[in-house]
mmCIF file of C-alpha atoms in Angstrom:
data_model
loop_
_atom_site.group_PDB
_atom_site.id
_atom_site.type_symbol
_atom_site.label_atom_id
_atom_site.label_comp_id
_atom_site.label_asym_id
_atom_site.label_seq_id
_atom_site.Cartn_x
_atom_site.Cartn_y
_atom_site.Cartn_z
ATOM 1 C CA UNK A 1 6.252 3.760 -15.279
ATOM 2 C CA UNK A 2 5.879 2.685 -18.640
ATOM 3 C CA UNK A 3 2.529 0.564 -18.225
ATOM 4 C CA UNK A 4 0.651 -0.114 -14.929
ATOM 5 C CA UNK A 5 1.220 -3.495 -13.296
ATOM 6 C CA UNK A 6 -2.316 -3.784 -12.383
ATOM 7 C CA UNK A 7 -5.400 -1.475 -13.112
ATOM 8 C CA UNK A 8 -7.360 -1.218 -9.872
ATOM 9 C CA UNK A 9 -7.572 -2.889 -6.443
ATOM 10 C CA UNK A 10 -8.191 -6.429 -7.585
ATOM 11 C CA UNK A 11 -5.476 -7.505 -9.918
ATOM 12 C CA UNK A 12 -6.827 -10.190 -12.484
ATOM 13 C CA UNK A 13 -4.990 -12.625 -14.526
ATOM 14 C CA UNK A 14 -3.482 -10.838 -17.611
ATOM 15 C CA UNK A 15 -3.668 -12.305 -21.083
ATOM 16 C CA UNK A 16 -0.088 -11.936 -22.321
ATOM 17 C CA UNK A 17 0.868 -12.410 -25.880
ATOM 18 C CA UNK A 18 -1.675 -11.538 -28.523
ATOM 19 C CA UNK A 19 0.167 -12.450 -31.541
ATOM 20 C CA UNK A 20 0.382 -16.006 -30.448
ATOM 21 C CA UNK A 21 1.881 -18.566 -32.784
ATOM 22 C CA UNK A 22 -0.314 -21.306 -33.913
ATOM 23 C CA UNK A 23 0.011 -24.395 -31.512
ATOM 24 C CA UNK A 24 1.811 -22.582 -28.949
ATOM 25 C CA UNK A 25 -0.280 -22.284 -25.579
ATOM 26 C CA UNK A 26 -1.524 -19.014 -24.409
ATOM 27 C CA UNK A 27 0.299 -17.959 -21.170
ATOM 28 C CA UNK A 28 -1.734 -16.204 -18.773
ATOM 29 C CA UNK A 29 0.161 -14.705 -15.895
ATOM 30 C CA UNK A 30 -1.642 -14.845 -12.582
ATOM 31 C CA UNK A 31 -0.614 -11.467 -10.608
ATOM 32 C CA UNK A 32 -1.831 -13.207 -7.196
ATOM 33 C CA UNK A 33 0.690 -15.939 -8.059
ATOM 34 C CA UNK A 34 3.282 -13.288 -9.011
ATOM 35 C CA UNK A 35 3.016 -11.652 -5.813
ATOM 36 C CA UNK A 36 2.848 -14.742 -3.967
ATOM 37 C CA UNK A 37 6.264 -15.714 -5.580
ATOM 38 C CA UNK A 38 8.038 -12.668 -4.964
ATOM 39 C CA UNK A 39 6.878 -12.557 -1.342
ATOM 40 C CA UNK A 40 8.129 -16.107 -0.926
ATOM 41 C CA UNK A 41 11.505 -15.161 -2.231
ATOM 42 C CA UNK A 42 11.914 -11.894 -0.042
ATOM 43 C CA UNK A 43 10.874 -13.985 3.105
ATOM 44 C CA UNK A 44 13.022 -16.755 2.462
ATOM 45 C CA UNK A 45 16.199 -15.505 0.533
ATOM 46 C CA UNK A 46 16.045 -11.558 1.359
ATOM 47 C CA UNK A 47 15.746 -8.504 -0.689
ATOM 48 C CA UNK A 48 18.528 -9.228 -2.924
ATOM 49 C CA UNK A 49 17.023 -12.772 -4.198
ATOM 50 C CA UNK A 50 14.061 -10.990 -5.902
ATOM 51 C CA UNK A 51 14.178 -10.330 -9.676
ATOM 52 C CA UNK A 52 12.099 -10.728 -12.565
ATOM 53 C CA UNK A 53 14.635 -13.498 -13.500
ATOM 54 C CA UNK A 54 14.161 -15.272 -10.095
ATOM 55 C CA UNK A 55 10.166 -14.577 -10.036
ATOM 56 C CA UNK A 56 9.952 -16.091 -13.724
ATOM 57 C CA UNK A 57 11.752 -19.134 -12.699
ATOM 58 C CA UNK A 58 9.893 -19.980 -9.756
ATOM 59 C CA UNK A 59 6.618 -19.641 -12.049
ATOM 60 C CA UNK A 60 8.125 -21.772 -14.440
ATOM 61 C CA UNK A 61 7.966 -19.316 -17.367
ATOM 62 C CA UNK A 62 10.667 -17.553 -19.366
ATOM 63 C CA UNK A 63 11.906 -14.161 -18.465
ATOM 64 C CA UNK A 64 10.718 -12.965 -21.614
ATOM 65 C CA UNK A 65 6.907 -14.362 -20.724
ATOM 66 C CA UNK A 66 7.061 -12.633 -17.352
ATOM 67 C CA UNK A 67 8.404 -9.495 -18.845
ATOM 68 C CA UNK A 68 5.152 -8.923 -20.897
ATOM 69 C CA UNK A 69 3.227 -8.486 -18.102
ATOM 70 C CA UNK A 70 5.904 -7.178 -15.310
ATOM 71 C CA UNK A 71 8.468 -4.860 -17.015
ATOM 72 C CA UNK A 72 10.399 -3.691 -14.094
ATOM 73 C CA UNK A 73 10.968 -4.319 -10.244
ATOM 74 C CA UNK A 74 8.588 -0.874 -9.909
ATOM 75 C CA UNK A 75 5.702 -2.965 -11.538
ATOM 76 C CA UNK A 76 6.949 -6.218 -9.361
ATOM 77 C CA UNK A 77 6.534 -3.901 -6.099
ATOM 78 C CA UNK A 78 3.442 -2.427 -7.206
ATOM 79 C CA UNK A 79 1.875 -5.882 -7.707
ATOM 80 C CA UNK A 80 3.210 -6.978 -4.426
ATOM 81 C CA UNK A 81 1.812 -3.820 -2.626
ATOM 82 C CA UNK A 82 -1.637 -4.281 -3.835
ATOM 83 C CA UNK A 83 -1.745 -7.820 -2.905
ATOM 84 C CA UNK A 84 -0.169 -7.192 0.422
ATOM 85 C CA UNK A 85 -2.214 -4.350 1.346
ATOM 86 C CA UNK A 86 -5.725 -5.942 0.007
ATOM 87 C CA UNK A 87 -4.686 -9.183 2.270
ATOM 88 C CA UNK A 88 -3.926 -7.172 5.276
ATOM 89 C CA UNK A 89 -7.454 -5.148 4.785
ATOM 90 C CA UNK A 90 -9.434 -8.131 4.308
ATOM 91 C CA UNK A 91 -8.158 -10.042 7.215
ATOM 92 C CA UNK A 92 -8.215 -7.020 9.660
ATOM 93 C CA UNK A 93 -11.918 -6.553 8.482
ATOM 94 C CA UNK A 94 -12.493 -10.279 9.213
ATOM 95 C CA UNK A 95 -11.004 -10.095 12.690
ATOM 96 C CA UNK A 96 -13.216 -7.196 13.840
ATOM 97 C CA UNK A 97 -16.129 -8.957 12.360
ATOM 98 C CA UNK A 98 -15.332 -11.846 14.346
ATOM 99 C CA UNK A 99 -14.411 -10.481 17.692
ATOM 100 C CA UNK A 100 -17.314 -8.424 18.806
ATOM 101 C CA UNK A 101 -15.761 -7.568 22.320
ATOM 102 C CA UNK A 102 -13.778 -4.330 21.655
ATOM 103 C CA UNK A 103 -10.865 -5.709 23.826
ATOM 104 C CA UNK A 104 -10.476 -9.114 22.095
ATOM 105 C CA UNK A 105 -10.943 -7.282 18.609
ATOM 106 C CA UNK A 106 -7.920 -4.817 19.620
ATOM 107 C CA UNK A 107 -5.860 -7.874 20.892
ATOM 108 C CA UNK A 108 -6.615 -9.776 17.536
ATOM 109 C CA UNK A 109 -5.507 -6.667 15.443
ATOM 110 C CA UNK A 110 -2.313 -6.374 17.339
ATOM 111 C CA UNK A 111 -1.518 -9.957 17.230
ATOM 112 C CA UNK A 112 -2.324 -10.115 13.477
ATOM 113 C CA UNK A 113 -0.387 -6.974 12.623
ATOM 114 C CA UNK A 114 2.927 -8.293 14.358
ATOM 115 C CA UNK A 115 2.771 -11.518 12.655
ATOM 116 C CA UNK A 116 2.359 -9.405 9.277
ATOM 117 C CA UNK A 117 5.190 -7.150 9.985
ATOM 118 C CA UNK A 118 7.430 -10.131 10.779
ATOM 119 C CA UNK A 119 6.137 -12.202 7.659
ATOM 120 C CA UNK A 120 6.511 -9.141 5.382
ATOM 121 C CA UNK A 121 9.928 -7.902 7.117
ATOM 122 C CA UNK A 122 12.056 -8.461 3.973
ATOM 123 C CA UNK A 123 9.539 -6.359 1.535
ATOM 124 C CA UNK A 124 8.210 -4.179 4.204
ATOM 125 C CA UNK A 125 9.289 -1.136 2.398
ATOM 126 C CA UNK A 126 6.694 -1.856 -0.125
ATOM 127 C CA UNK A 127 4.064 -2.469 2.477
ATOM 128 C CA UNK A 128 4.983 1.109 3.894
ATOM 129 C CA UNK A 129 4.888 2.610 0.450
ATOM 130 C CA UNK A 130 8.416 3.187 0.051
ATOM 131 C CA UNK A 131 10.330 2.629 -3.511
ATOM 132 C CA UNK A 132 6.635 2.614 -4.917
ATOM 133 C CA UNK A 133 6.277 4.511 -8.253
ATOM 134 C CA UNK A 134 4.239 7.549 -8.091
ATOM 135 C CA UNK A 135 0.787 6.264 -9.094
ATOM 136 C CA UNK A 136 1.240 3.404 -6.923
ATOM 137 C CA UNK A 137 2.406 5.537 -3.902
ATOM 138 C CA UNK A 138 -0.726 7.573 -4.245
ATOM 139 C CA UNK A 139 -2.892 4.424 -3.946
ATOM 140 C CA UNK A 140 -0.699 3.402 -1.011
ATOM 141 C CA UNK A 141 -1.308 6.733 0.625
ATOM 142 C CA UNK A 142 -5.130 6.240 0.334
ATOM 143 C CA UNK A 143 -5.023 2.817 1.271
ATOM 144 C CA UNK A 144 -3.154 3.436 4.481
ATOM 145 C CA UNK A 145 -5.385 6.290 5.392
ATOM 146 C CA UNK A 146 -8.434 3.734 4.932
ATOM 147 C CA UNK A 147 -6.564 1.147 7.067
ATOM 148 C CA UNK A 148 -5.760 3.722 9.826
ATOM 149 C CA UNK A 149 -9.168 4.453 10.030
ATOM 150 C CA UNK A 150 -10.252 0.753 10.408
ATOM 151 C CA UNK A 151 -7.777 0.490 13.448
ATOM 152 C CA UNK A 152 -8.667 3.966 14.878
ATOM 153 C CA UNK A 153 -12.404 2.417 15.080
ATOM 154 C CA UNK A 154 -11.158 -0.349 17.089
ATOM 155 C CA UNK A 155 -9.184 1.917 19.020
ATOM 156 C CA UNK A 156 -12.101 4.009 19.862
ATOM 157 C CA UNK A 157 -14.126 1.069 20.940
ATOM 158 C CA UNK A 158 -11.732 -0.287 23.287
ATOM 159 C CA UNK A 159 -11.125 3.135 24.781
ATOM 160 C CA UNK A 160 -15.071 3.870 25.026
ATOM 161 C CA UNK A 161 -15.341 0.626 26.903
ATOM 162 C CA UNK A 162 -12.442 1.468 29.385
ATOM 163 C CA UNK A 163 -9.900 -0.788 28.071
ATOM 164 C CA UNK A 164 -7.205 2.040 27.624
ATOM 165 C CA UNK A 165 -6.616 5.585 28.010
ATOM 166 C CA UNK A 166 -7.166 7.501 24.868
ATOM 167 C CA UNK A 167 -7.508 11.183 24.021
ATOM 168 C CA UNK A 168 -6.982 11.165 20.456
ATOM 169 C CA UNK A 169 -7.868 8.047 18.884
ATOM 170 C CA UNK A 170 -5.907 8.742 15.592
ATOM 171 C CA UNK A 171 -2.611 9.644 17.337
ATOM 172 C CA UNK A 172 -3.139 6.844 19.769
ATOM 173 C CA UNK A 173 -3.710 4.388 16.737
ATOM 174 C CA UNK A 174 -0.686 5.494 14.889
ATOM 175 C CA UNK A 175 1.392 5.252 18.022
ATOM 176 C CA UNK A 176 0.115 1.667 18.320
ATOM 177 C CA UNK A 177 0.508 1.017 14.670
ATOM 178 C CA UNK A 178 4.170 2.203 15.048
ATOM 179 C CA UNK A 179 4.993 0.109 17.994
ATOM 180 C CA UNK A 180 3.656 -3.016 15.868
ATOM 181 C CA UNK A 181 5.059 -1.933 12.464
ATOM 182 C CA UNK A 182 8.431 -1.127 13.926
ATOM 183 C CA UNK A 183 8.598 -4.884 14.846
ATOM 184 C CA UNK A 184 9.759 -5.548 11.222
ATOM 185 C CA UNK A 185 12.802 -3.472 11.758
ATOM 186 C CA UNK A 186 14.170 -5.498 14.774
ATOM 187 C CA UNK A 187 12.558 -8.861 14.629
ATOM 188 C CA UNK A 188 15.384 -11.561 13.970
ATOM 189 C CA UNK A 189 14.296 -15.148 12.951
ATOM 190 C CA UNK A 190 17.336 -16.648 14.908
ATOM 191 C CA UNK A 191 16.484 -14.392 18.185
ATOM 192 C CA UNK A 192 14.394 -15.756 20.937
ATOM 193 C CA UNK A 193 11.037 -13.934 20.419
ATOM 194 C CA UNK A 194 8.253 -15.503 18.685
ATOM 195 C CA UNK A 195 5.608 -13.444 16.992
ATOM 196 C CA UNK A 196 3.335 -14.588 19.789
ATOM 197 C CA UNK A 197 5.479 -13.412 22.534
ATOM 198 C CA UNK A 198 6.114 -10.097 21.154
ATOM 199 C CA UNK A 199 2.333 -9.764 20.746
ATOM 200 C CA UNK A 200 1.805 -10.612 24.251
ATOM 201 C CA UNK A 201 4.275 -8.032 25.328
ATOM 202 C CA UNK A 202 2.588 -5.530 23.234
ATOM 203 C CA UNK A 203 -0.849 -6.547 24.479
ATOM 204 C CA UNK A 204 0.635 -6.320 28.235
ATOM 205 C CA UNK A 205 1.886 -2.774 27.408
ATOM 206 C CA UNK A 206 -1.270 -1.150 26.027
ATOM 207 C CA UNK A 207 -4.006 -3.244 27.415
ATOM 208 C CA UNK A 208 -2.619 -4.239 30.832
ATOM 209 C CA UNK A 209 -5.544 -5.586 32.230
ATOM 210 C CA UNK A 210 -4.886 -8.954 30.433
ATOM 211 C CA UNK B 1 34.192 5.137 1.226
ATOM 212 C CA UNK B 2 37.490 6.649 0.164
ATOM 213 C CA UNK B 3 38.329 8.146 3.582
ATOM 214 C CA UNK B 4 36.637 8.536 7.000
ATOM 215 C CA UNK B 5 34.917 11.599 7.681
ATOM 216 C CA UNK B 6 35.205 11.135 11.262
ATOM 217 C CA UNK B 7 37.544 9.054 13.250
ATOM 218 C CA UNK B 8 35.825 8.169 16.126
ATOM 219 C CA UNK B 9 32.950 9.148 18.500
ATOM 220 C CA UNK B 10 34.289 12.872 18.749
ATOM 221 C CA UNK B 11 34.620 14.538 15.466
ATOM 222 C CA UNK B 12 37.339 17.446 15.801
ATOM 223 C CA UNK B 13 37.962 20.390 13.682
ATOM 224 C CA UNK B 14 40.122 18.984 10.723
ATOM 225 C CA UNK B 15 42.897 21.123 9.140
ATOM 226 C CA UNK B 16 42.283 21.277 5.417
ATOM 227 C CA UNK B 17 44.623 22.135 2.887
ATOM 228 C CA UNK B 18 48.036 21.160 3.806
ATOM 229 C CA UNK B 19 50.179 22.810 0.796
ATOM 230 C CA UNK B 20 48.147 26.291 1.723
ATOM 231 C CA UNK B 21 49.640 29.263 -0.368
ATOM 232 C CA UNK B 22 51.318 32.091 1.282
ATOM 233 C CA UNK B 23 48.911 34.527 2.604
ATOM 234 C CA UNK B 24 45.810 32.502 2.325
ATOM 235 C CA UNK B 25 44.112 31.627 5.646
ATOM 236 C CA UNK B 26 44.050 28.592 6.873
ATOM 237 C CA UNK B 27 40.477 27.079 6.567
ATOM 238 C CA UNK B 28 39.617 24.614 9.456
ATOM 239 C CA UNK B 29 35.926 22.680 8.456
ATOM 240 C CA UNK B 30 34.264 21.979 12.192
ATOM 241 C CA UNK B 31 32.401 18.943 11.479
ATOM 242 C CA UNK B 32 30.096 19.680 14.192
ATOM 243 C CA UNK B 33 29.288 22.790 11.936
ATOM 244 C CA UNK B 34 28.669 20.625 9.031
ATOM 245 C CA UNK B 35 26.340 18.421 10.705
ATOM 246 C CA UNK B 36 24.586 21.541 12.306
ATOM 247 C CA UNK B 37 24.251 23.164 8.783
ATOM 248 C CA UNK B 38 22.956 19.849 7.098
ATOM 249 C CA UNK B 39 20.655 19.095 9.820
ATOM 250 C CA UNK B 40 19.115 22.571 9.373
ATOM 251 C CA UNK B 41 18.995 22.112 5.672
ATOM 252 C CA UNK B 42 17.211 18.837 5.998
ATOM 253 C CA UNK B 43 14.869 20.126 8.780
ATOM 254 C CA UNK B 44 13.971 23.408 6.883
ATOM 255 C CA UNK B 45 13.984 22.496 3.054
ATOM 256 C CA UNK B 46 13.368 18.694 2.958
ATOM 257 C CA UNK B 47 15.809 15.703 1.927
ATOM 258 C CA UNK B 48 16.303 17.353 -1.450
ATOM 259 C CA UNK B 49 18.029 20.432 -0.303
ATOM 260 C CA UNK B 50 21.078 18.809 0.974
ATOM 261 C CA UNK B 51 24.126 18.380 -0.874
ATOM 262 C CA UNK B 52 27.547 19.336 -0.642
ATOM 263 C CA UNK B 53 26.914 22.660 -2.522
ATOM 264 C CA UNK B 54 24.315 23.643 -0.368
ATOM 265 C CA UNK B 55 26.177 22.733 2.890
ATOM 266 C CA UNK B 56 29.160 24.702 1.451
ATOM 267 C CA UNK B 57 27.279 27.712 0.647
ATOM 268 C CA UNK B 58 25.444 27.597 4.171
ATOM 269 C CA UNK B 59 29.059 27.457 5.713
ATOM 270 C CA UNK B 60 30.207 30.317 3.583
ATOM 271 C CA UNK B 61 33.005 28.249 2.209
ATOM 272 C CA UNK B 62 33.631 26.861 -1.463
ATOM 273 C CA UNK B 63 32.498 23.430 -2.507
ATOM 274 C CA UNK B 64 36.064 22.685 -3.318
ATOM 275 C CA UNK B 65 37.200 23.425 0.204
ATOM 276 C CA UNK B 66 34.339 21.656 2.045
ATOM 277 C CA UNK B 67 34.977 18.789 -0.780
ATOM 278 C CA UNK B 68 38.462 18.509 0.952
ATOM 279 C CA UNK B 69 36.990 17.433 4.290
ATOM 280 C CA UNK B 70 33.542 15.865 3.180
ATOM 281 C CA UNK B 71 33.966 14.007 -0.301
ATOM 282 C CA UNK B 72 30.495 12.516 -0.775
ATOM 283 C CA UNK B 73 27.005 12.502 0.659
ATOM 284 C CA UNK B 74 27.988 8.983 2.395
ATOM 285 C CA UNK B 75 30.561 11.361 4.552
ATOM 286 C CA UNK B 76 28.077 13.831 5.105
ATOM 287 C CA UNK B 77 25.575 11.405 6.680
ATOM 288 C CA UNK B 78 28.208 9.746 8.520
ATOM 289 C CA UNK B 79 28.958 12.969 10.246
ATOM 290 C CA UNK B 80 25.298 13.964 10.707
ATOM 291 C CA UNK B 81 24.773 10.321 12.030
ATOM 292 C CA UNK B 82 27.941 10.439 14.451
ATOM 293 C CA UNK B 83 26.698 13.804 15.852
ATOM 294 C CA UNK B 84 23.075 12.986 16.041
ATOM 295 C CA UNK B 85 23.663 9.804 17.660
ATOM 296 C CA UNK B 86 25.987 11.472 20.060
ATOM 297 C CA UNK B 87 23.555 14.221 21.001
ATOM 298 C CA UNK B 88 20.605 11.803 21.453
ATOM 299 C CA UNK B 89 22.830 9.620 23.957
ATOM 300 C CA UNK B 90 24.143 12.432 25.650
ATOM 301 C CA UNK B 91 20.604 14.230 26.156
ATOM 302 C CA UNK B 92 18.904 10.654 27.268
ATOM 303 C CA UNK B 93 21.742 10.020 29.735
ATOM 304 C CA UNK B 94 21.289 13.641 31.445
ATOM 305 C CA UNK B 95 17.727 12.688 31.380
ATOM 306 C CA UNK B 96 17.976 9.695 33.398
ATOM 307 C CA UNK B 97 20.614 11.534 35.624
ATOM 308 C CA UNK B 98 17.996 14.306 36.207
ATOM 309 C CA UNK B 99 15.072 12.152 37.006
ATOM 310 C CA UNK B 100 15.425 9.752 40.024
ATOM 311 C CA UNK B 101 11.949 8.578 40.169
ATOM 312 C CA UNK B 102 11.596 5.823 37.354
ATOM 313 C CA UNK B 103 8.280 7.011 36.278
ATOM 314 C CA UNK B 104 9.260 10.649 35.718
ATOM 315 C CA UNK B 105 12.495 9.156 33.989
ATOM 316 C CA UNK B 106 10.554 7.182 31.366
ATOM 317 C CA UNK B 107 8.275 9.719 30.908
ATOM 318 C CA UNK B 108 11.290 12.435 30.357
ATOM 319 C CA UNK B 109 12.660 9.602 27.847
ATOM 320 C CA UNK B 110 9.451 9.109 25.637
ATOM 321 C CA UNK B 111 8.990 13.003 25.739
ATOM 322 C CA UNK B 112 12.458 13.794 24.386
ATOM 323 C CA UNK B 113 12.453 10.926 21.959
ATOM 324 C CA UNK B 114 9.355 11.873 20.169
ATOM 325 C CA UNK B 115 10.822 15.442 20.114
ATOM 326 C CA UNK B 116 13.852 14.181 18.448
ATOM 327 C CA UNK B 117 11.846 11.844 15.846
ATOM 328 C CA UNK B 118 10.140 14.780 14.844
ATOM 329 C CA UNK B 119 13.045 17.257 14.753
ATOM 330 C CA UNK B 120 15.192 14.610 12.610
ATOM 331 C CA UNK B 121 12.416 13.465 10.488
ATOM 332 C CA UNK B 122 13.851 14.581 7.182
ATOM 333 C CA UNK B 123 17.179 12.572 8.080
ATOM 334 C CA UNK B 124 15.752 10.080 10.407
ATOM 335 C CA UNK B 125 16.968 7.465 7.697
ATOM 336 C CA UNK B 126 20.502 8.402 8.648
ATOM 337 C CA UNK B 127 19.683 8.169 12.360
ATOM 338 C CA UNK B 128 18.102 4.804 11.981
ATOM 339 C CA UNK B 129 21.268 3.575 10.189
ATOM 340 C CA UNK B 130 19.546 3.505 6.469
ATOM 341 C CA UNK B 131 22.097 4.509 3.463
ATOM 342 C CA UNK B 132 25.069 4.663 5.795
ATOM 343 C CA UNK B 133 28.474 3.196 4.314
ATOM 344 C CA UNK B 134 29.297 -0.086 5.747
ATOM 345 C CA UNK B 135 31.720 1.087 8.584
ATOM 346 C CA UNK B 136 29.569 3.803 9.861
ATOM 347 C CA UNK B 137 26.584 1.338 9.750
ATOM 348 C CA UNK B 138 28.476 -1.077 12.090
ATOM 349 C CA UNK B 139 29.216 1.841 14.344
ATOM 350 C CA UNK B 140 25.222 3.003 14.275
ATOM 351 C CA UNK B 141 24.528 -1.090 14.928
ATOM 352 C CA UNK B 142 26.904 -0.793 17.871
ATOM 353 C CA UNK B 143 25.166 2.812 19.075
ATOM 354 C CA UNK B 144 21.942 1.550 18.543
ATOM 355 C CA UNK B 145 22.473 -1.533 20.911
ATOM 356 C CA UNK B 146 23.772 0.719 23.466
ATOM 357 C CA UNK B 147 21.118 3.358 23.278
ATOM 358 C CA UNK B 148 18.697 0.286 23.671
ATOM 359 C CA UNK B 149 20.174 -0.929 26.394
ATOM 360 C CA UNK B 150 20.128 2.676 28.165
ATOM 361 C CA UNK B 151 16.217 2.709 27.557
ATOM 362 C CA UNK B 152 15.765 -0.693 28.461
ATOM 363 C CA UNK B 153 17.307 -0.041 31.987
ATOM 364 C CA UNK B 154 14.773 2.823 32.436
ATOM 365 C CA UNK B 155 12.020 0.469 31.297
ATOM 366 C CA UNK B 156 13.109 -1.935 33.575
ATOM 367 C CA UNK B 157 13.020 0.472 36.368
ATOM 368 C CA UNK B 158 9.526 1.585 36.043
ATOM 369 C CA UNK B 159 8.242 -1.697 35.546
ATOM 370 C CA UNK B 160 10.009 -2.990 38.931
ATOM 371 C CA UNK B 161 8.215 0.157 40.202
ATOM 372 C CA UNK B 162 5.007 -1.087 39.109
ATOM 373 C CA UNK B 163 4.352 1.670 36.625
ATOM 374 C CA UNK B 164 4.001 -0.599 33.787
ATOM 375 C CA UNK B 165 3.733 -4.313 33.229
ATOM 376 C CA UNK B 166 6.807 -5.905 31.499
ATOM 377 C CA UNK B 167 7.892 -9.373 30.760
ATOM 378 C CA UNK B 168 10.943 -9.019 28.793
ATOM 379 C CA UNK B 169 12.162 -5.536 29.073
ATOM 380 C CA UNK B 170 14.352 -5.413 25.667
ATOM 381 C CA UNK B 171 10.839 -6.264 23.942
ATOM 382 C CA UNK B 172 8.892 -3.838 25.674
ATOM 383 C CA UNK B 173 11.844 -1.199 25.131
ATOM 384 C CA UNK B 174 11.690 -2.013 21.326
ATOM 385 C CA UNK B 175 8.139 -1.869 21.397
ATOM 386 C CA UNK B 176 8.119 1.613 23.026
ATOM 387 C CA UNK B 177 10.905 2.920 20.751
ATOM 388 C CA UNK B 178 8.999 1.678 17.825
ATOM 389 C CA UNK B 179 5.928 3.828 18.919
ATOM 390 C CA UNK B 180 8.083 7.070 19.312
ATOM 391 C CA UNK B 181 10.602 6.362 16.564
ATOM 392 C CA UNK B 182 7.397 5.880 13.976
ATOM 393 C CA UNK B 183 6.536 9.222 14.594
ATOM 394 C CA UNK B 184 9.098 10.583 12.248
ATOM 395 C CA UNK B 185 7.061 8.623 9.636
ATOM 396 C CA UNK B 186 3.546 10.287 10.150
ATOM 397 C CA UNK B 187 3.984 13.652 11.911
ATOM 398 C CA UNK B 188 3.080 16.603 9.761
ATOM 399 C CA UNK B 189 4.166 20.011 10.609
ATOM 400 C CA UNK B 190 0.819 21.606 9.161
ATOM 401 C CA UNK B 191 -1.156 18.908 11.199
ATOM 402 C CA UNK B 192 -3.113 19.756 14.707
ATOM 403 C CA UNK B 193 -0.390 17.578 16.581
ATOM 404 C CA UNK B 194 2.570 19.114 18.812
ATOM 405 C CA UNK B 195 5.360 17.060 19.914
ATOM 406 C CA UNK B 196 4.148 17.561 23.469
ATOM 407 C CA UNK B 197 0.498 16.388 22.588
ATOM 408 C CA UNK B 198 2.005 13.242 21.098
ATOM 409 C CA UNK B 199 4.186 12.419 23.926
ATOM 410 C CA UNK B 200 1.086 12.907 26.213
ATOM 411 C CA UNK B 201 -0.969 10.697 24.134
ATOM 412 C CA UNK B 202 2.045 7.969 24.255
ATOM 413 C CA UNK B 203 2.439 8.092 27.961
ATOM 414 C CA UNK B 204 -1.176 7.855 28.418
ATOM 415 C CA UNK B 205 -1.000 4.614 26.567
ATOM 416 C CA UNK B 206 1.774 2.991 28.146
ATOM 417 C CA UNK B 207 1.800 4.492 31.720
ATOM 418 C CA UNK B 208 -1.656 5.341 32.066
ATOM 419 C CA UNK B 209 -1.584 6.175 35.757
ATOM 420 C CA UNK B 210 -0.951 9.771 34.959
#
């Protein structure tokens, strides 16, 4: 990758165009906005709808202007990954804070993760670390490990309270994460299932004392 | 794809070289052997180790000879998919025949599928229909639907016998398949888990009255 699209876990608005002509407004590209627009395009129009051009158009900037911040699809995917990962982690933390009961906490995590898998299904590859440039992939691996740890804490607590039978909490966590992440592979918007009905089925399976 | 690598569900040895020079042995390429060799290369040396050249070398034929039967990586993947899919389906059918008890049958399916996910993890994309040419992808879709149906029959029976709580058997089936297929994403040969220990954890999760 020629240049990094983000310089850490918290992408900040980037000042573009240092040689600004007199009278021309300084354009600041907000990376959160870029990620939002890319996510919307993926979600609404599918994988092929997303390009630097289509994102620029939605942002109301020229391709050249966006290109000064986002130079390639690799960089766009990196921005999307950083933002998706941060949001998923923040939301999961908030859920664990909110639900003190271990069973309720795990139910909330499963429900949230299925909703996220469905919402992000068109760019879920990015969220799973596929197709990221090497440096972003390394950050993804660290993030995924941290995120699994957060989940395994919730699984361990629910198991300690007798809500599910677990021998190795990390293996059980990965099995449950597989179950919910895989939804992104088979969910169809036109099908009879909703995020809620799928979550209810998953909870019935792994926490059957509903 | 210029020509189909297989002409149905049962690839037969293919006669290669119609203009055979006098005295030169007729070379018949066995597609099962091709798939075996490709699967072994993937499993032992990883994704990048597999090419028409490396398969030809292992088969003890020249690249040109193999090329008359397998013209591209697309065709190689198609052969590998056809064979993997057929074997997985045959094995699953045999397990269901063998285990008349619905709980034992589902346990056998889960155990087998986790073992298969681990064994095929280097080319699991092929087994999941990724990167297949359009006609092979269509056959994959039909196969996957059939295979899900076989699984959902087993899930439905176990649920009817009270071994797990299920509302929509197809959704429950896809959730369990996600759990076991996802193992291919996180399993590491150098890790502490075995196929058996992972299967035991999965069974503990979804069939907890072990």
